[in-house]
Structures are given as C-alpha cells and as structure tokens.
C-alpha cells in the first residue's frame, strides 16, 4: 500500500504538524518501503480533542449500532485480507503464509467477536435494589507494538468501540503502514468522524504525549515492561486508568507422563513462530531429568527445520539484541545445540533458530525476555521442582503443561503464577481473557473481559 503523509484525525487525512518523517524498512532486505509522519504533541492534542468532541454522541449510540459498525469493519478486513498480509510481510518480514494465516486472520476473528459482544453484552444489570450501568470510560489512548501489528490494534480498538469509547491510536514506528491500512478500513466501515483517530510517531514523543494528555481517560499499552512502568507512573500521577500487556518468559512444562515428541515439537514451533517475537512464547522448556537428553535431541532436530521457514526480526537493533542474548547464554555456560549467534544471511535482520541445553534457572537467558527465536531447556527433578522453576521469574503471562492425563496437567496449571496456560497444546480462543500476573501487566484483553476494561460502573439505588 502507499503510505499516507498525514494523520487520520476527525474522519479525514490531515497534514501533520511537523515535517519530520519515519522511514519504514523491510527487515528482510533492508530496503525503505515508505515514509510516514513523525507526530508531535500538537498532533496528539488535535487527535485527542477530536476524540473528546465525538465521545458524547458515540457513547449514546445504541449498542446494536456500534455492533453494526464493528461488523462492517470486520467485513472490510475480510475484503482486504490479502492486502493486510502483504503489508505485514513487507514491514515486519513475516513469511506471507504466516501473515495470511495469523496476522490477517486473527484480527478478523477478534473484530467479529466484538461485533457479537457489542450486541449481546449486559451493559445494565439489576442487583438487589440497584440498577448498575456499565458506561464507556471515555477517550482511550492506545499504544500498540510491532510484533502483531494489526491484531494488537484490533484487540484494543474493537472493545473500545464496542464499549462506546473514542480512541486515539499511536502504533509502533516499525509497522505504521498496517495501522494506516486499518484507519482506511475504519473509514470504509462508516465509523463516525472523531471516534477513531491515528497519530504515527515515535514513542518518546507521540507516545508519551498521548499517555500524559489530560483529555485521555485510559491508556492501553502493549510492549515492554520497562515502558509499561513509565506509562503506569504517568497515569498514576494523573489517577488515570491503565491496561498494560507487557513482557513474558513463559514456561512449557513437560511432565514425565507426556507424549514427549509431540510436546517438544509443538514447543519448538511455538517459540519459532513469528521469529520468536511473541510475548507469550514458551521460551523455557522444563523437562524431567530422566527424559532431558532425549528432549534436547528432539528440540535440536526440530529447530534445524526452521532455518528457512522463519522471517527476520523487525530491525537491526532487535537483531543485535537477540544475538547479544545468545552470546550471553554461551558466556554463562549454556550449551548451544542448534543455531548460535552468527547471522545466517548477509542481508536482512535474520537470527538463527537457536536452542540452548544445560540452562540453569539463574542464567540471563532463563530470566529475561529475549524476543527472538531462542529456546532454553531446563532440567527439573520432581514436580515441586518444576513448579518452583516455572514460577521463578518476574513474569507471568502464559505457559503450557503436557501430561498423559489431562487432569494431571490441569492440577499443575492451576498452581502456575500466570494468566493463561495451554493444556496439551490447547488452541487459541479469541474469547478467552489474555493478560498476565506479576510484571507481565495489568488488565485483560479479548472477549468479555477485554470489553470490561473499557467500561466504568455506576450504581443507581431505588
């Protein structure tokens, strides 16, 4: 798609405040594929003012009409799914088949789910002698990451629209073309002017201005824990609501009774998916000591098959970051059984699919989020040891448990300090709440729990 040279504000593409631009680079070949405006605090202010002006009418719009606009948005995304996939592939580097199957398809499912929820959600309920109203929280400042550029946008914008909120979106600077395509889809779907607004720009400028703006009632952010802390501090000073979906270091616990080959192969695929750039990836594989060597061999064989299957990481900085973690793992005594720190290609920001064995729980690669195609395999002695290791990080976003008996897996999963656990390879559910414990964030996305994040409650007593 052709990049817009303005901001989508109040229902139209408008000139940006400044002349600075952000170059969009294809990470597979390092070529510039477009330029978008670098938004300023004035651009953010203009967008927030448009959102505030549109709020009363949109909040008063019947839920059925809001549902109709969301259904129309879903239909536009369906009609443009090939363009979505091609755009994500161009600016993120994701292989086209993965972009079609995940980056284009998942947002369609989520938009459709909120079209249904907007029409059926109980925005009012009676409790004893009270009538409880669930009302829109107001203007939402949404700040989204680059790793799933459209899914993360839809996961915030769709429930906000369903709730009756208005929105200003600041997308990641690495993948703004997908956000511009989404703005076109919103316009085509007939969402009223000012209800959705887009400001492209850098995080420390446009992102911070959005988080600090007094006209924003809730900041919804997905990204690193470090930036999440900063946004939380800004919001806290203004007593402003936040929803934070942050980092992860999820454990894939393979109990002795599990189908080891299946658990390892699915676990490796999970880590290598999207070039490892998934906050919920199971980057720590925990295996009983008696089956450890077999698991390491299986994982090395599985990872070797991904050399030509995965795309690059998003940019040169991320490539160096991931390779630095691999070097750190070697320096701390972990054993490379697949991949390694050397770049597999001369051009593009590629990282070799890497598997570490002999990883101890105190190593950097076992504690910090790497955000690349890197798997650490840890050994445990018994179930209590596995649980201690699984819960032994500052994160708690996702995880997995495998066992021959489903009840055994569920019993273990219930004791994990994490927001979502897949049992024996459980499938993604767009209606289930997603979010973390501990430093993995505050709040939930997707389904009715995701909708409730954008509502505030008023009680009327009779």
Coordinates of C-alpha atoms in Angstrom, one line a residue:
X1 CA 0.0 0.0 0.0
X2 CA 1.0 3.6 -0.5
X3 CA 1.9 5.4 2.7
X4 CA -0.2 8.4 3.8
X5 CA 1.8 11.6 4.5
X6 CA -0.7 12.8 7.1
X7 CA -2.6 11.8 10.2
X8 CA -6.1 10.3 10.3
X9 CA -8.0 12.7 12.6
X10 CA -11.7 13.5 12.8
X11 CA -12.6 11.3 9.9
X12 CA -10.0 12.6 7.3
X13 CA -6.3 12.5 6.5
X14 CA -4.8 15.8 7.7
X15 CA -1.4 17.3 7.3
X16 CA 1.0 16.6 10.2
X17 CA 2.2 19.3 12.5
X18 CA 5.9 18.9 11.6
X19 CA 7.9 17.8 8.6
X20 CA 9.9 15.0 10.2
X21 CA 9.2 11.6 8.8
X22 CA 9.8 8.0 9.8
X23 CA 11.3 5.6 7.3
X24 CA 9.6 2.2 7.1
X25 CA 12.2 -0.5 6.3
X26 CA 11.6 -4.1 5.1
X27 CA 13.6 -6.2 7.5
X28 CA 14.1 -9.0 5.0
X29 CA 16.1 -6.9 2.5
X30 CA 16.7 -3.6 4.5
X31 CA 15.1 -1.5 1.8
X32 CA 13.0 1.6 2.6
X33 CA 9.4 0.9 1.6
X34 CA 7.7 4.0 2.8
X35 CA 7.7 7.1 5.0
X36 CA 5.1 8.3 7.5
X37 CA 4.9 11.5 9.5
X38 CA 6.6 11.6 12.9
X39 CA 3.8 13.0 15.0
X40 CA 4.3 15.8 17.6
X41 CA 2.5 16.7 20.8
X42 CA 0.4 19.1 18.8
X43 CA -0.8 16.2 16.5
X44 CA -1.7 14.2 19.6
X45 CA -3.6 17.2 21.1
X46 CA -5.6 17.6 17.8
X47 CA -6.5 14.0 17.8
X48 CA -7.5 13.9 21.5
X49 CA -9.7 16.9 21.0
X50 CA -11.4 15.3 18.1
X51 CA -12.0 12.1 20.2
X52 CA -13.4 14.2 23.1
X53 CA -15.8 16.0 20.8
X54 CA -17.0 12.8 19.3
X55 CA -17.4 11.0 22.6
X56 CA -20.9 12.1 23.7
X57 CA -22.6 11.0 20.5
X58 CA -20.7 7.7 20.2
X59 CA -21.3 6.8 23.9
X60 CA -25.0 7.5 23.4
X61 CA -25.1 5.4 20.2
X62 CA -27.2 2.2 20.8
X63 CA -25.0 -0.9 21.3
X64 CA -26.7 -2.5 18.3
X65 CA -25.5 0.3 16.0
X66 CA -22.0 0.1 17.5
X67 CA -22.1 -3.7 16.8
X68 CA -23.1 -2.9 13.2
X69 CA -20.1 -0.7 12.7
X70 CA -17.8 -3.4 14.1
X71 CA -19.4 -6.0 11.8
X72 CA -18.8 -3.6 8.9
X73 CA -15.2 -3.2 10.0
X74 CA -14.8 -7.0 10.1
X75 CA -16.2 -7.3 6.6
X76 CA -13.7 -4.7 5.3
X77 CA -10.8 -6.5 6.9
X78 CA -12.1 -9.7 5.2
X79 CA -12.2 -8.0 1.8
X80 CA -8.7 -6.6 2.3
X81 CA -7.1 -9.6 4.0
X82 CA -4.6 -10.2 1.2
X83 CA -3.5 -6.5 1.3
X84 CA -3.2 -6.8 5.1
X85 CA -1.0 -9.9 4.8
X86 CA 1.2 -8.3 2.1
X87 CA 1.6 -5.1 4.1
X88 CA 2.6 -7.0 7.3
X89 CA 5.0 -9.1 5.3
X90 CA 6.6 -6.0 3.8
X91 CA 7.1 -4.1 7.1
X92 CA 7.5 -6.9 9.6
X93 CA 9.3 -9.5 7.5
X94 CA 6.8 -12.3 8.3
X95 CA 6.6 -15.1 5.7
X96 CA 3.5 -14.5 3.6
X97 CA 1.8 -17.7 4.6
X98 CA 2.1 -16.8 8.3
X99 CA 0.9 -13.3 7.6
X100 CA -2.2 -14.7 5.9
X101 CA -2.9 -17.4 8.5
X102 CA -2.2 -15.3 11.6
X103 CA -1.6 -11.6 11.0
X104 CA -4.6 -11.2 8.8
X105 CA -7.0 -13.9 10.1
X106 CA -6.7 -13.3 13.9
X107 CA -7.8 -9.6 13.8
X108 CA -10.8 -10.6 11.7
X109 CA -11.9 -13.2 14.3
X110 CA -11.4 -10.7 17.1
X111 CA -13.3 -7.9 15.3
X112 CA -16.1 -10.4 14.7
X113 CA -16.2 -11.4 18.3
X114 CA -16.7 -7.8 19.4
X115 CA -19.4 -7.2 16.9
X116 CA -21.3 -10.0 18.6
X117 CA -20.4 -8.9 22.1
X118 CA -21.5 -5.3 21.5
X119 CA -24.9 -6.6 20.5
X120 CA -25.3 -9.0 23.5
X121 CA -23.3 -7.6 26.4
X122 CA -25.3 -6.7 29.5
X123 CA -24.5 -3.0 29.8
X124 CA -27.1 -2.8 32.5
X125 CA -28.0 -5.2 35.3
X126 CA -30.2 -5.3 38.4
X127 CA -28.6 -6.2 41.7
X128 CA -31.0 -6.1 44.7
X129 CA -32.5 -2.6 44.9
X130 CA -29.8 -1.2 42.5
X131 CA -29.6 -0.8 38.7
X132 CA -25.9 -1.0 37.7
X133 CA -24.9 0.8 34.5
X134 CA -21.7 -0.1 32.6
X135 CA -20.6 3.0 30.8
X136 CA -17.7 3.9 28.5
X137 CA -14.6 5.0 30.3
X138 CA -14.1 7.9 27.8
X139 CA -11.2 8.7 25.5
X140 CA -8.7 5.8 25.1
X141 CA -5.1 6.3 24.2
X142 CA -4.0 3.1 22.6
X143 CA -0.3 2.4 22.1
X144 CA 0.5 -0.8 20.2
X145 CA 3.6 -2.8 19.3
X146 CA 5.1 -4.1 16.1
X147 CA 5.1 -7.8 16.6
X148 CA 1.4 -8.4 15.7
X149 CA 0.7 -5.0 14.2
X150 CA -3.0 -5.5 13.2
X151 CA -4.0 -8.0 15.9
X152 CA -2.8 -5.7 18.7
X153 CA -4.6 -2.7 17.2
X154 CA -7.9 -4.6 16.8
X155 CA -7.6 -6.1 20.3
X156 CA -7.7 -2.6 21.7
X157 CA -9.8 -0.6 19.2
X158 CA -12.6 -3.2 18.8
X159 CA -13.6 -3.5 22.5
X160 CA -13.2 0.3 23.0
X161 CA -15.6 0.9 20.1
X162 CA -18.0 -1.8 21.5
X163 CA -17.9 -0.1 24.9
X164 CA -18.8 3.4 23.4
X165 CA -15.3 4.9 23.9
X166 CA -13.5 7.0 21.3
X167 CA -9.8 6.3 20.5
X168 CA -6.5 7.8 19.6
X169 CA -4.1 5.2 18.3
X170 CA -0.3 5.5 18.3
X171 CA 1.1 2.5 16.5
X172 CA 4.7 1.2 16.6
X173 CA 7.0 3.2 14.4
X174 CA 8.3 0.0 12.7
X175 CA 4.9 -1.1 11.4
X176 CA 2.8 2.1 10.8
X177 CA 1.6 1.1 7.3
X178 CA -0.6 -1.6 8.7
X179 CA -2.1 1.0 11.1
X180 CA -2.8 3.3 8.2
X181 CA -4.5 0.5 6.3
X182 CA -6.6 -0.1 9.4
X183 CA -7.6 3.6 9.5
X184 CA -8.7 3.2 5.9
X185 CA -10.8 0.2 6.9
X186 CA -12.4 2.1 9.8
X187 CA -13.3 4.9 7.5
X188 CA -14.8 2.5 4.9
X189 CA -16.8 0.8 7.7
X190 CA -18.6 4.0 8.4
X191 CA -17.3 4.7 11.9
X192 CA -18.3 8.3 12.6
X193 CA -15.6 11.1 12.4
X194 CA -13.6 11.5 15.5
X195 CA -14.4 8.2 17.0
X196 CA -11.1 6.7 15.8
X197 CA -8.0 8.7 15.2
X198 CA -4.5 7.8 14.2
X199 CA -1.2 9.5 15.0
X200 CA 2.0 7.9 13.8
X201 CA 5.2 8.8 15.6
X202 CA 8.0 7.9 18.0
X203 CA 7.2 6.5 21.4
X204 CA 9.2 9.1 23.5
X205 CA 7.4 11.9 21.6
X206 CA 3.9 11.0 20.4
X207 CA 3.5 8.0 22.8
X208 CA 4.5 10.0 25.8
X209 CA 2.3 13.0 24.8
X210 CA -0.7 10.6 24.4
X211 CA -0.1 9.0 27.8
X212 CA 0.3 12.4 29.5
X213 CA -2.6 14.1 27.8
X214 CA -5.3 15.2 30.3
X215 CA -8.0 14.5 27.8
X216 CA -7.2 10.8 27.8
X217 CA -9.1 8.8 30.3
X218 CA -7.5 5.4 29.9
X219 CA -4.1 4.3 28.4
X220 CA -4.0 0.9 26.9
X221 CA -0.4 -0.2 26.2
X222 CA 1.2 -3.4 24.9
X223 CA 5.0 -3.6 24.9
X224 CA 8.0 -3.9 27.2
X225 CA 7.7 -4.0 30.9
X226 CA 10.2 -1.1 31.2
X227 CA 7.9 1.2 29.1
X228 CA 4.9 -0.1 30.9
X229 CA 6.4 1.0 34.2
X230 CA 6.9 4.5 32.7
X231 CA 3.3 4.7 31.4
X232 CA 2.0 3.4 34.8
X233 CA 3.8 6.1 36.6
X234 CA 2.5 8.8 34.2
X235 CA -1.1 7.5 34.6
X236 CA -0.7 7.1 38.3
X237 CA 0.2 10.8 38.7
X238 CA -3.0 11.8 37.0
X239 CA -5.1 9.0 38.6
X240 CA -5.8 7.7 35.1
X241 CA -6.8 4.1 34.3
X242 CA -4.3 1.8 32.5
X243 CA -4.4 -1.5 30.8
X244 CA -0.8 -2.9 30.4
X245 CA 0.1 -6.1 28.5
X246 CA 3.8 -6.4 29.0
X247 CA 6.6 -9.0 28.8
X248 CA 6.8 -12.7 29.3
X249 CA 9.1 -15.6 30.0
X250 CA 6.6 -18.4 29.8
X251 CA 7.3 -22.0 30.9
X252 CA 6.5 -25.1 28.8
X253 CA 6.3 -27.8 31.5
X254 CA 6.5 -31.3 30.1
X255 CA 5.6 -33.8 32.9
X256 CA 7.0 -37.3 32.8
X257 CA 3.8 -38.9 31.5
X258 CA 3.5 -36.6 28.5
X259 CA 3.9 -37.5 24.8
X260 CA 7.5 -36.1 24.7
X261 CA 7.9 -35.9 21.0
X262 CA 4.7 -34.0 20.5
X263 CA 5.3 -31.7 23.4
X264 CA 8.8 -30.8 22.2
X265 CA 7.8 -30.3 18.6
X266 CA 4.9 -28.1 19.4
X267 CA 7.0 -26.2 22.0
X268 CA 9.7 -25.5 19.4
X269 CA 7.2 -24.4 16.9
X270 CA 5.6 -22.0 19.5
X271 CA 9.0 -20.4 20.1
X272 CA 10.0 -20.0 16.5
X273 CA 6.6 -18.7 15.4
X274 CA 6.8 -15.0 14.3
X275 CA 10.6 -15.3 14.6
X276 CA 10.2 -15.6 18.3
X277 CA 8.7 -12.1 18.5
X278 CA 5.7 -13.2 20.7
X279 CA 5.3 -12.0 24.3
X280 CA 3.5 -15.2 25.3
X281 CA 6.1 -17.6 23.6
X282 CA 7.0 -20.7 25.7
X283 CA 10.7 -19.8 25.8
X284 CA 11.6 -22.0 28.8
X285 CA 11.1 -25.7 28.2
X286 CA 11.1 -27.7 31.5
X287 CA 11.8 -31.4 31.2
X288 CA 12.3 -34.1 33.9
X289 CA 15.9 -35.2 34.4
X290 CA 15.2 -38.8 33.2
X291 CA 14.0 -37.6 29.8
X292 CA 16.1 -34.5 29.4
X293 CA 18.7 -35.8 26.9
X294 CA 16.0 -37.2 24.7
X295 CA 14.1 -33.8 24.8
X296 CA 17.3 -31.9 23.9
X297 CA 17.9 -34.1 20.9
X298 CA 14.3 -33.8 19.7
X299 CA 14.4 -30.0 20.1
X300 CA 17.6 -29.6 18.2
X301 CA 16.2 -31.7 15.3
X302 CA 13.0 -29.7 15.3
X303 CA 14.8 -26.3 15.4
X304 CA 17.0 -27.2 12.5
X305 CA 13.9 -27.4 10.2
X306 CA 13.1 -23.7 10.8
X307 CA 16.2 -22.2 9.3
X308 CA 14.4 -21.4 6.0
X309 CA 10.9 -21.1 7.5
X310 CA 11.0 -18.0 9.7
X311 CA 11.5 -14.4 8.7
X312 CA 13.8 -11.8 10.1
X313 CA 13.4 -10.0 13.4
X314 CA 12.0 -6.5 13.0
X315 CA 15.1 -4.3 12.8
X316 CA 18.9 -4.1 13.2
X317 CA 18.6 -3.1 16.9
X318 CA 16.5 -6.2 17.6
X319 CA 18.8 -8.4 15.7
X320 CA 21.8 -7.3 17.8
X321 CA 19.8 -7.6 21.0
X322 CA 18.9 -11.2 20.3
X323 CA 22.4 -12.2 19.1
X324 CA 23.7 -10.5 22.3
X325 CA 21.5 -12.7 24.4
X326 CA 22.7 -15.8 22.6
X327 CA 26.3 -14.7 23.2
X328 CA 25.4 -14.2 26.9
X329 CA 24.0 -17.6 27.1
X330 CA 27.2 -19.1 25.8
X331 CA 29.3 -17.0 28.2
X332 CA 27.3 -18.1 31.2
X333 CA 27.8 -21.8 30.3
X334 CA 24.7 -22.9 28.4
X335 CA 25.3 -25.3 25.5
X336 CA 24.1 -24.4 22.0
X337 CA 22.6 -27.5 20.3
X338 CA 21.0 -25.6 17.4
X339 CA 21.7 -22.2 15.8
X340 CA 24.0 -19.8 17.5
X341 CA 24.9 -16.1 17.5
X342 CA 26.2 -15.8 13.9
X343 CA 23.8 -14.2 11.4
X344 CA 22.6 -16.9 8.9
X345 CA 22.4 -14.4 6.0
X346 CA 24.4 -11.4 4.9
X347 CA 21.3 -9.3 4.1
X348 CA 18.3 -8.8 6.3
X349 CA 17.9 -8.9 10.1
X350 CA 17.8 -12.7 10.4
X351 CA 18.7 -14.7 13.5
X352 CA 19.4 -18.4 13.5
X353 CA 16.7 -20.5 15.3
X354 CA 18.6 -21.3 18.5
X355 CA 18.2 -23.9 21.2
X356 CA 20.2 -24.0 24.5
X357 CA 20.7 -27.0 26.7
X358 CA 22.2 -27.2 30.2
X359 CA 20.4 -24.0 31.1
X360 CA 20.2 -23.2 34.8
X361 CA 17.4 -21.1 36.2
X362 CA 19.6 -18.3 37.3
X363 CA 21.1 -17.7 33.8
X364 CA 20.1 -14.5 32.0
X365 CA 18.6 -16.4 29.1
X366 CA 16.3 -18.2 31.6
X367 CA 15.1 -15.0 33.3
X368 CA 15.0 -12.2 30.7
X369 CA 12.7 -11.8 27.7
X370 CA 14.8 -12.2 24.6
X371 CA 12.0 -11.7 21.9
X372 CA 13.7 -13.8 19.3
X373 CA 13.8 -17.4 18.1
X374 CA 15.7 -18.7 21.2
X375 CA 14.6 -21.6 23.4
X376 CA 16.2 -22.6 26.7
X377 CA 15.7 -26.1 28.0
X378 CA 15.9 -26.6 31.8
X379 CA 16.1 -29.8 33.8
X380 CA 13.9 -30.5 36.9
X381 CA 14.0 -33.3 39.4
X382 CA 10.4 -33.6 40.5
X383 CA 7.0 -31.9 40.2
X384 CA 7.7 -29.5 43.1
X385 CA 11.0 -28.5 41.4
X386 CA 9.2 -27.9 38.1
X387 CA 6.6 -25.7 39.7
X388 CA 9.3 -23.7 41.5
X389 CA 11.3 -23.1 38.3
X390 CA 8.1 -22.3 36.3
X391 CA 7.1 -19.6 38.8
X392 CA 10.6 -18.4 39.3
X393 CA 10.7 -15.3 37.1
X394 CA 9.2 -11.8 37.5
X395 CA 6.8 -12.6 34.6
X396 CA 3.5 -14.5 34.5
X397 CA 1.9 -14.0 31.0
X398 CA 1.4 -17.5 29.6
X399 CA 2.6 -21.1 29.7
X400 CA 1.9 -24.7 28.8
X401 CA 1.6 -28.1 30.6
X402 CA 1.8 -31.5 29.0
X403 CA 0.8 -34.8 30.7
X404 CA -0.6 -38.2 29.7
X405 CA -3.6 -37.5 31.9
X406 CA -5.4 -34.2 31.3
X407 CA -6.4 -33.9 35.0
X408 CA -2.7 -34.1 36.0
X409 CA -1.9 -31.3 33.6
X410 CA -4.8 -29.1 34.9
X411 CA -3.8 -29.7 38.5
X412 CA -0.3 -28.4 37.7
X413 CA -1.6 -25.5 35.6
X414 CA -3.8 -24.3 38.5
X415 CA -0.6 -23.7 40.6
X416 CA 1.2 -21.7 37.9
X417 CA 1.5 -18.0 38.5
X418 CA 0.5 -17.0 35.0
X419 CA -2.5 -15.6 33.2
X420 CA -3.0 -18.2 30.6
X421 CA -2.0 -21.9 30.3
X422 CA -2.4 -24.2 27.3
X423 CA -3.1 -27.8 28.3
X424 CA -1.6 -30.5 26.0
X425 CA -1.5 -28.0 23.1
X426 CA -4.8 -26.2 23.6
X427 CA -5.9 -23.9 20.8
X428 CA -6.1 -20.1 20.8
X429 CA -9.5 -18.8 21.9
X430 CA -10.3 -15.2 20.9
X431 CA -13.0 -15.0 23.6
X432 CA -10.7 -16.1 26.5
X433 CA -9.1 -13.3 28.6
X434 CA -5.4 -12.7 27.8
X435 CA -3.1 -10.9 30.2
X436 CA -0.5 -11.5 32.9
X437 CA 0.4 -11.8 36.5
X438 CA 3.3 -10.0 38.2
X439 CA 5.3 -7.8 35.9
X440 CA 3.5 -9.1 32.8
X441 CA 0.9 -6.5 33.2
X442 CA -2.4 -5.2 34.5
X443 CA -5.8 -6.0 33.0
X444 CA -7.0 -8.4 30.3
X445 CA -7.7 -8.3 26.5
X446 CA -10.1 -10.3 24.3
X447 CA -13.6 -11.4 24.9
X448 CA -16.0 -10.0 27.5
X449 CA -13.1 -9.5 30.0
X450 CA -11.4 -7.3 27.4
X451 CA -14.6 -5.3 26.9
X452 CA -14.9 -4.7 30.6
X453 CA -11.5 -2.9 30.6
X454 CA -13.1 0.0 28.7
X455 CA -16.2 0.3 30.9
X456 CA -16.8 2.1 34.2
X457 CA -19.6 1.3 36.6
X458 CA -22.4 3.5 38.0
X459 CA -25.0 2.2 40.6
X460 CA -28.5 3.7 40.9
X461 CA -30.2 2.8 44.2
X462 CA -34.1 2.6 44.4

